[in-house]
């Protein structure tokens, strides 16, 4: 018997498991958003393909990550909000630029 009267290997690790799971989910969210942003900005500005192909890449990466890692409803809500905001921005900004230019 180990110190404290407990057999070796019987420690409750639920707290550690939950913490590590949270770290992994946060890493997937962060790395996914970085990959989505890089794809959007690269297609839209660096190689001048335009906003819409960049947005489609953004959406594709977000959907692929969500399905592959079976992300929660919160992930999907945030992704849909980003898709809508970026889509509306893709409509409004060129219209405003046309009015000012």
Rosetta silent file (secondary structure, phi, psi, omega in degrees, C-alpha in Angstrom):
SEQUENCE: XXXXXXXXXXXXXXXXXXXXXXXXXXXXXXXXXXXXXXXXXXXXXXXXXXXXXXXXXXXXXXXXXXXXXXXXXXXXXXXXXXXXXXXXXXXXXXXXXXXXX
SCORE:     score description
SCORE:     0.000 S_00000001
   1 L     0.000  140.190  177.099    0.000    0.000    0.000 S_00000001
   2 L   -79.579  173.990  179.900    1.144    3.503   -0.815 S_00000001
   3 L   -58.959  139.846  179.404    1.143    6.342    1.687 S_00000001
   4 L    92.210   -1.096  175.942   -2.331    7.196    2.926 S_00000001
   5 L    82.917    8.860 -179.852   -3.634    3.635    2.718 S_00000001
   6 L  -103.567  141.565  176.771   -4.596    3.762   -0.983 S_00000001
   7 L   -69.355  151.093 -178.884   -3.415    1.273   -3.554 S_00000001
   8 L   -63.745  137.185  175.991   -1.260    2.649   -6.308 S_00000001
   9 L    88.420   12.550 -178.472   -3.135    3.864   -9.405 S_00000001
  10 L  -114.285   28.823  178.442   -6.475    4.633   -7.785 S_00000001
  11 L   -77.716  140.570  176.508   -6.316    8.418   -7.715 S_00000001
  12 L   -75.236  117.440 -175.811   -9.424   10.297   -8.867 S_00000001
  13 L  -111.511   17.117 -177.719   -8.356   12.158  -12.011 S_00000001
  14 H   -59.499  -41.303  179.623  -11.687   13.666  -13.068 S_00000001
  15 H   -64.310  -43.787  178.991  -10.544   17.219  -12.318 S_00000001
  16 H   -65.094  -40.309  179.466   -7.326   16.751  -14.276 S_00000001
  17 H   -63.580  -43.482  179.326   -9.205   15.139  -17.158 S_00000001
  18 H   -64.653  -40.074  178.294  -11.695   18.018  -17.295 S_00000001
  19 H   -64.287  -45.324 -179.697   -8.886   20.580  -17.210 S_00000001
  20 H   -65.773  -38.619  177.452   -6.990   18.838  -20.007 S_00000001
  21 H   -61.882  -43.266  177.197  -10.182   18.512  -22.064 S_00000001
  22 H   -61.313  -40.212  177.560  -10.785   22.245  -21.661 S_00000001
  23 H   -63.799  -42.756  179.485   -7.226   22.962  -22.759 S_00000001
  24 H   -64.917  -43.143  179.244   -7.635   20.784  -25.853 S_00000001
  25 H   -64.120  -42.932  177.835  -10.937   22.391  -26.818 S_00000001
  26 H   -63.177  -37.141  177.598   -9.474   25.883  -26.359 S_00000001
  27 H   -65.649  -41.352  178.345   -6.490   24.865  -28.496 S_00000001
  28 H   -64.500  -44.248  177.980   -8.758   23.608  -31.272 S_00000001
  29 H   -59.910  -50.088 -176.280  -10.799   26.823  -31.159 S_00000001
  30 H   -64.201  -49.057 -179.903   -7.710   29.045  -31.187 S_00000001
  31 H   -65.995  -36.248  177.480   -5.803   27.176  -33.880 S_00000001
  32 H   -64.090  -44.682  179.011   -8.962   26.851  -35.964 S_00000001
  33 H   -65.769  -35.274  176.044   -9.659   30.580  -35.819 S_00000001
  34 H   -65.408  -46.508  179.737   -6.048   31.327  -36.745 S_00000001
  35 H   -62.560  -42.110  178.214   -6.224   28.943  -39.728 S_00000001
  36 H   -62.655  -44.541 -179.022   -9.562   30.411  -40.814 S_00000001
  37 H   -65.260  -42.811  179.450   -8.267   33.977  -40.549 S_00000001
  38 H   -63.344  -43.127  179.411   -5.068   33.217  -42.436 S_00000001
  39 H   -62.923  -46.028 -179.766   -7.023   31.512  -45.238 S_00000001
  40 H   -61.128  -51.329 -176.129   -9.507   34.398  -45.492 S_00000001
  41 H   -69.220  -34.488  178.296   -6.903   37.143  -45.447 S_00000001
  42 H   -66.563  -48.012 -179.245   -4.527   35.302  -47.777 S_00000001
  43 H   -68.330  -39.205 -175.617   -7.161   34.652  -50.426 S_00000001
  44 H   -75.162  -38.384 -171.614   -8.775   38.067  -50.098 S_00000001
  45 H  -118.938  -42.637 -173.577   -5.693   40.268  -49.962 S_00000001
  46 H   -71.963  -42.621  179.857   -2.373   38.476  -50.483 S_00000001
  47 L  -110.803    8.857  169.878   -3.233   36.693  -53.730 S_00000001
  48 L    54.913   41.772  175.860   -6.121   39.029  -54.602 S_00000001
  49 L   -84.680  -18.131  179.159   -8.775   36.378  -55.269 S_00000001
  50 L   111.678  167.630 -176.242  -11.416   38.451  -53.519 S_00000001
  51 H   -69.256  -42.255 -172.231  -13.436   38.384  -50.339 S_00000001
  52 H   -67.219  -43.493  173.479  -15.912   35.659  -51.298 S_00000001
  53 H   -61.273  -36.554  176.197  -13.407   32.868  -52.039 S_00000001
  54 H   -64.402  -40.649  178.226  -11.692   33.768  -48.766 S_00000001
  55 H   -66.872  -38.733  177.828  -15.003   33.611  -46.924 S_00000001
  56 H   -64.292  -37.499  175.367  -15.797   30.231  -48.488 S_00000001
  57 H   -65.893  -41.486  177.572  -12.413   28.930  -47.285 S_00000001
  58 H   -57.222  -49.212 -179.686  -13.162   30.385  -43.832 S_00000001
  59 H   -64.288  -44.557 -178.730  -16.514   28.585  -43.732 S_00000001
  60 H   -59.993  -44.284  179.075  -15.049   25.340  -45.087 S_00000001
  61 H   -65.315  -43.093  179.988  -12.320   25.187  -42.465 S_00000001
  62 H   -62.351  -43.509  179.554  -14.782   26.015  -39.674 S_00000001
  63 H   -67.456  -43.227 -179.916  -17.264   23.353  -40.763 S_00000001
  64 H   -60.766  -45.665  178.297  -14.538   20.737  -41.247 S_00000001
  65 H   -62.763  -43.772 -179.210  -13.099   21.349  -37.769 S_00000001
  66 H   -61.637  -41.502  179.566  -16.532   21.314  -36.182 S_00000001
  67 H   -74.157  -42.902 -176.902  -17.492   18.023  -37.784 S_00000001
  68 H   -63.907  -43.289 -177.228  -14.124   16.328  -37.358 S_00000001
  69 L   -96.566    5.531  179.892  -13.800   17.168  -33.652 S_00000001
  70 L    48.546   59.498 -176.023  -17.551   16.975  -32.932 S_00000001
  71 L   -71.752  161.260 -175.373  -17.596   20.446  -31.431 S_00000001
  72 L   -75.756  174.199  177.922  -20.346   21.699  -29.121 S_00000001
  73 H   -63.985  -29.538  178.269  -23.293   23.907  -29.954 S_00000001
  74 H   -64.258  -41.749  177.285  -21.416   26.935  -28.656 S_00000001
  75 H   -57.946  -47.681 -177.953  -18.752   26.402  -31.324 S_00000001
  76 H   -65.141  -37.780  178.108  -21.416   26.250  -34.022 S_00000001
  77 H   -63.388  -43.340  179.258  -23.153   29.370  -32.701 S_00000001
  78 H   -65.988  -42.858  179.555  -19.886   31.323  -32.767 S_00000001
  79 H   -62.178  -45.326 -179.755  -19.041   30.045  -36.246 S_00000001
  80 H   -63.209  -40.383  176.912  -22.469   30.977  -37.630 S_00000001
  81 H   -61.459  -42.770  177.884  -22.189   34.441  -36.076 S_00000001
  82 H   -64.773  -42.600  179.204  -18.768   34.876  -37.702 S_00000001
  83 H   -59.242  -46.185 -178.367  -20.062   33.628  -41.075 S_00000001
  84 H   -66.296  -46.876 -179.212  -22.967   36.087  -40.983 S_00000001
  85 H   -62.280  -43.286  179.227  -20.865   39.047  -39.823 S_00000001
  86 H   -69.440  -34.471  176.583  -18.158   38.446  -42.415 S_00000001
  87 H   -66.775  -45.061  177.826  -20.775   37.926  -45.127 S_00000001
  88 H   -64.076  -40.968  176.997  -22.587   41.145  -44.251 S_00000001
  89 H   -61.554  -36.456  177.917  -19.235   42.930  -44.100 S_00000001
  90 H   -67.898  -21.017  175.999  -18.431   41.598  -47.562 S_00000001
  91 H   -89.344  -40.483 -173.304  -21.613   43.246  -48.843 S_00000001
  92 H   -77.313  -45.031 -174.520  -21.450   46.534  -46.941 S_00000001
  93 H   -60.240  -47.819  176.945  -17.780   47.494  -47.265 S_00000001
  94 H   -62.684  -35.018  178.101  -17.657   47.456  -51.094 S_00000001
  95 H   -64.521  -42.792  177.609  -20.917   49.402  -51.223 S_00000001
  96 H   -66.833  -38.445 -179.767  -19.498   52.033  -48.879 S_00000001
  97 H   -66.015  -34.866  177.398  -16.227   52.148  -50.789 S_00000001
  98 H   -68.456  -34.544  178.872  -18.181   52.735  -54.012 S_00000001
  99 H   -71.984  -33.694 -177.786  -20.064   55.635  -52.471 S_00000001
 100 H   -85.542  -22.420 -173.436  -16.910   57.283  -51.168 S_00000001
 101 L   -96.386    0.000    0.000  -14.750   56.710  -54.238 S_00000001
